[in-house]
PDB file of C-alpha atoms in Angstrom:
ATOM      1  CA  MET A   1      -9.314   6.679  -4.761  1.00  0.00           C
ATOM      2  CA  PHE A   2      -7.563   7.014  -1.435  1.00  0.00           C
ATOM      3  CA  ARG A   3      -5.222   9.698  -0.055  1.00  0.00           C
ATOM      4  CA  LEU A   4      -4.707   8.616   3.504  1.00  0.00           C
ATOM      5  CA  PRO A   5      -1.008   8.957   4.240  1.00  0.00           C
ATOM      6  CA  ASN A   6      -1.177   7.481   7.724  1.00  0.00           C
ATOM      7  CA  ALA A   7      -3.826   4.882   7.030  1.00  0.00           C
ATOM      8  CA  SER A   8      -2.689   3.094   3.877  1.00  0.00           C
ATOM      9  CA  LYS A   9      -2.300  -0.253   5.663  1.00  0.00           C
ATOM     10  CA  ASP A  10      -5.715   0.048   7.314  1.00  0.00           C
ATOM     11  CA  VAL A  11      -7.331   0.878   3.979  1.00  0.00           C
ATOM     12  CA  PHE A  12      -5.502  -1.975   2.276  1.00  0.00           C
ATOM     13  CA  ASP A  13      -6.698  -4.411   4.944  1.00  0.00           C
ATOM     14  CA  LEU A  14     -10.294  -3.227   4.468  1.00  0.00           C
ATOM     15  CA  LEU A  15     -10.035  -3.643   0.705  1.00  0.00           C
ATOM     16  CA  ILE A  16      -8.884  -7.228   1.217  1.00  0.00           C
ATOM     17  CA  LYS A  17     -11.521  -7.919   3.875  1.00  0.00           C
ATOM     18  CA  TYR A  18     -14.349  -6.747   1.625  1.00  0.00           C
ATOM     19  CA  ASP A  19     -12.839  -8.305  -1.514  1.00  0.00           C
ATOM     20  CA  ILE A  20     -12.583  -5.010  -3.389  1.00  0.00           C
ATOM     21  CA  LYS A  21     -11.087  -5.713  -6.811  1.00  0.00           C
ATOM     22  CA  LYS A  22     -10.008  -2.227  -7.895  1.00  0.00           C
ATOM     23  CA  ALA A  23      -8.471   0.582  -5.880  1.00  0.00           C
ATOM     24  CA  TYR A  24      -6.257   3.591  -6.419  1.00  0.00           C
ATOM     25  CA  PHE A  25      -3.923   4.980  -3.761  1.00  0.00           C
ATOM     26  CA  HIS A  26      -3.502   8.668  -4.590  1.00  0.00           C
ATOM     27  CA  TRP A  27       0.071   9.930  -4.002  1.00  0.00           C
ATOM     28  CA  TYR A  28       1.029   6.728  -2.187  1.00  0.00           C
ATOM     29  CA  SER A  29       3.404   7.427   0.696  1.00  0.00           C
ATOM     30  CA  GLY A  30       3.408   4.217   2.708  1.00  0.00           C
ATOM     31  CA  ASP A  31       6.265   1.763   3.091  1.00  0.00           C
ATOM     32  CA  GLU A  32       7.817  -0.439   0.430  1.00  0.00           C
ATOM     33  CA  LYS A  33       6.451  -3.721   1.824  1.00  0.00           C
ATOM     34  CA  LEU A  34       2.888  -2.455   1.639  1.00  0.00           C
ATOM     35  CA  LEU A  35       3.551  -1.067  -1.833  1.00  0.00           C
ATOM     36  CA  GLU A  36       4.514  -4.558  -2.985  1.00  0.00           C
ATOM     37  CA  GLU A  37       1.290  -5.948  -1.497  1.00  0.00           C
ATOM     38  CA  ILE A  38      -0.771  -3.232  -3.216  1.00  0.00           C
ATOM     39  CA  ILE A  39       0.852  -3.969  -6.577  1.00  0.00           C
ATOM     40  CA  ASN A  40       0.532  -7.751  -6.156  1.00  0.00           C
ATOM     41  CA  LYS A  41      -3.175  -7.321  -5.475  1.00  0.00           C
ATOM     42  CA  GLY A  42      -3.583  -5.421  -8.753  1.00  0.00           C
ATOM     43  CA  TYR A  43      -4.304  -2.027  -7.229  1.00  0.00           C
ATOM     44  CA  PHE A  44      -2.908   1.248  -8.545  1.00  0.00           C
ATOM     45  CA  ILE A  45      -0.722   3.920  -6.998  1.00  0.00           C
ATOM     46  CA  GLY A  46      -0.383   7.539  -8.013  1.00  0.00           C
ATOM     47  CA  ILE A  47       2.909   9.346  -8.379  1.00  0.00           C
ATOM     48  CA  ASN A  48       3.520  13.000  -9.073  1.00  0.00           C
ATOM     49  CA  VAL A  49       6.198  15.664  -9.206  1.00  0.00           C
ATOM     50  CA  ALA A  50       7.508  14.499  -5.823  1.00  0.00           C
ATOM     51  CA  THR A  51       9.393  11.736  -7.644  1.00  0.00           C
ATOM     52  CA  ILE A  52      11.648  14.375  -9.164  1.00  0.00           C
ATOM     53  CA  VAL A  53      13.019  15.542  -5.802  1.00  0.00           C
ATOM     54  CA  ASN A  54      12.245  12.778  -3.289  1.00  0.00           C
ATOM     55  CA  GLU A  55      14.294   9.557  -3.272  1.00  0.00           C
ATOM     56  CA  LYS A  56      11.545   7.590  -1.499  1.00  0.00           C
ATOM     57  CA  TYR A  57       9.129   8.238  -4.343  1.00  0.00           C
ATOM     58  CA  LYS A  58      11.779   7.441  -6.954  1.00  0.00           C
ATOM     59  CA  LYS A  59      12.176   4.035  -5.297  1.00  0.00           C
ATOM     60  CA  TYR A  60       8.425   3.420  -5.650  1.00  0.00           C
ATOM     61  CA  ILE A  61       8.777   3.681  -9.432  1.00  0.00           C
ATOM     62  CA  GLU A  62      11.458   0.989  -9.310  1.00  0.00           C
ATOM     63  CA  ILE A  63       9.263  -1.299  -7.196  1.00  0.00           C
ATOM     64  CA  ALA A  64       5.942  -0.819  -8.952  1.00  0.00           C
ATOM     65  CA  ASN A  65       5.088  -2.273 -12.316  1.00  0.00           C
ATOM     66  CA  ILE A  66       4.594   0.556 -14.813  1.00  0.00           C
ATOM     67  CA  LYS A  67       1.082  -0.800 -15.430  1.00  0.00           C
ATOM     68  CA  SER A  68       0.266  -0.124 -11.759  1.00  0.00           C
ATOM     69  CA  ILE A  69       1.222   3.563 -11.818  1.00  0.00           C
ATOM     70  CA  ILE A  70      -0.990   6.526 -12.577  1.00  0.00           C
ATOM     71  CA  THR A  71       0.740   9.863 -12.996  1.00  0.00           C
ATOM     72  CA  GLU A  72      -0.849  12.847 -11.287  1.00  0.00           C
ATOM     73  CA  SER A  73      -0.598  16.584 -11.670  1.00  0.00           C
ATOM     74  CA  ASP A  74      -2.678  17.566  -8.605  1.00  0.00           C
ATOM     75  CA  GLY A  75      -3.347  20.936 -10.123  1.00  0.00           C
ATOM     76  CA  LEU A  76      -1.304  23.984  -9.337  1.00  0.00           C
ATOM     77  CA  TYR A  77       0.682  23.980  -6.119  1.00  0.00           C
ATOM     78  CA  ASN A  78       4.235  24.367  -4.884  1.00  0.00           C
ATOM     79  CA  TYR A  79       6.066  21.177  -3.885  1.00  0.00           C
ATOM     80  CA  LYS A  80       9.542  21.948  -2.546  1.00  0.00           C
ATOM     81  CA  GLY A  81      10.029  24.807  -4.957  1.00  0.00           C
ATOM     82  CA  ILE A  82       8.516  23.079  -7.988  1.00  0.00           C
ATOM     83  CA  TYR A  83       5.249  24.582  -9.160  1.00  0.00           C
ATOM     84  CA  THR A  84       3.193  21.679 -10.406  1.00  0.00           C
ATOM     85  CA  SER A  85       0.842  21.616 -13.337  1.00  0.00           C
ATOM     86  CA  SER A  86      -0.418  19.067 -15.828  1.00  0.00           C
ATOM     87  CA  THR A  87       2.849  19.444 -17.761  1.00  0.00           C
ATOM     88  CA  TYR A  88       4.600  17.497 -14.975  1.00  0.00           C
ATOM     89  CA  ALA A  89       2.355  14.443 -15.304  1.00  0.00           C
ATOM     90  CA  LYS A  90       4.799  12.804 -17.767  1.00  0.00           C
ATOM     91  CA  ARG A  91       8.053  13.749 -16.024  1.00  0.00           C
ATOM     92  CA  PRO A  92       8.129  11.268 -13.108  1.00  0.00           C
ATOM     93  CA  ILE A  93       8.294   8.262 -15.417  1.00  0.00           C
TER      94      ILE A  93
END
């Protein structure tokens, strides 16, 4: 599992270099081109409550195959006025 918002491309390149077959990008926040590469390689991305209020994350759902998405709750925290919990894990999709 990776949550490296400014290093997604570097991590992806390392996964390819070392022929890693399975990977999960927690709360993916990179660009759309890299997202397509991640999905095409068979890796997973995580989405969470941010997809409810952030257009960029909504677009990721459109790009990614539903089989490549893992929903996340990230426990209890406040994201732009929405208090997250496990009950939100189903809402993004």
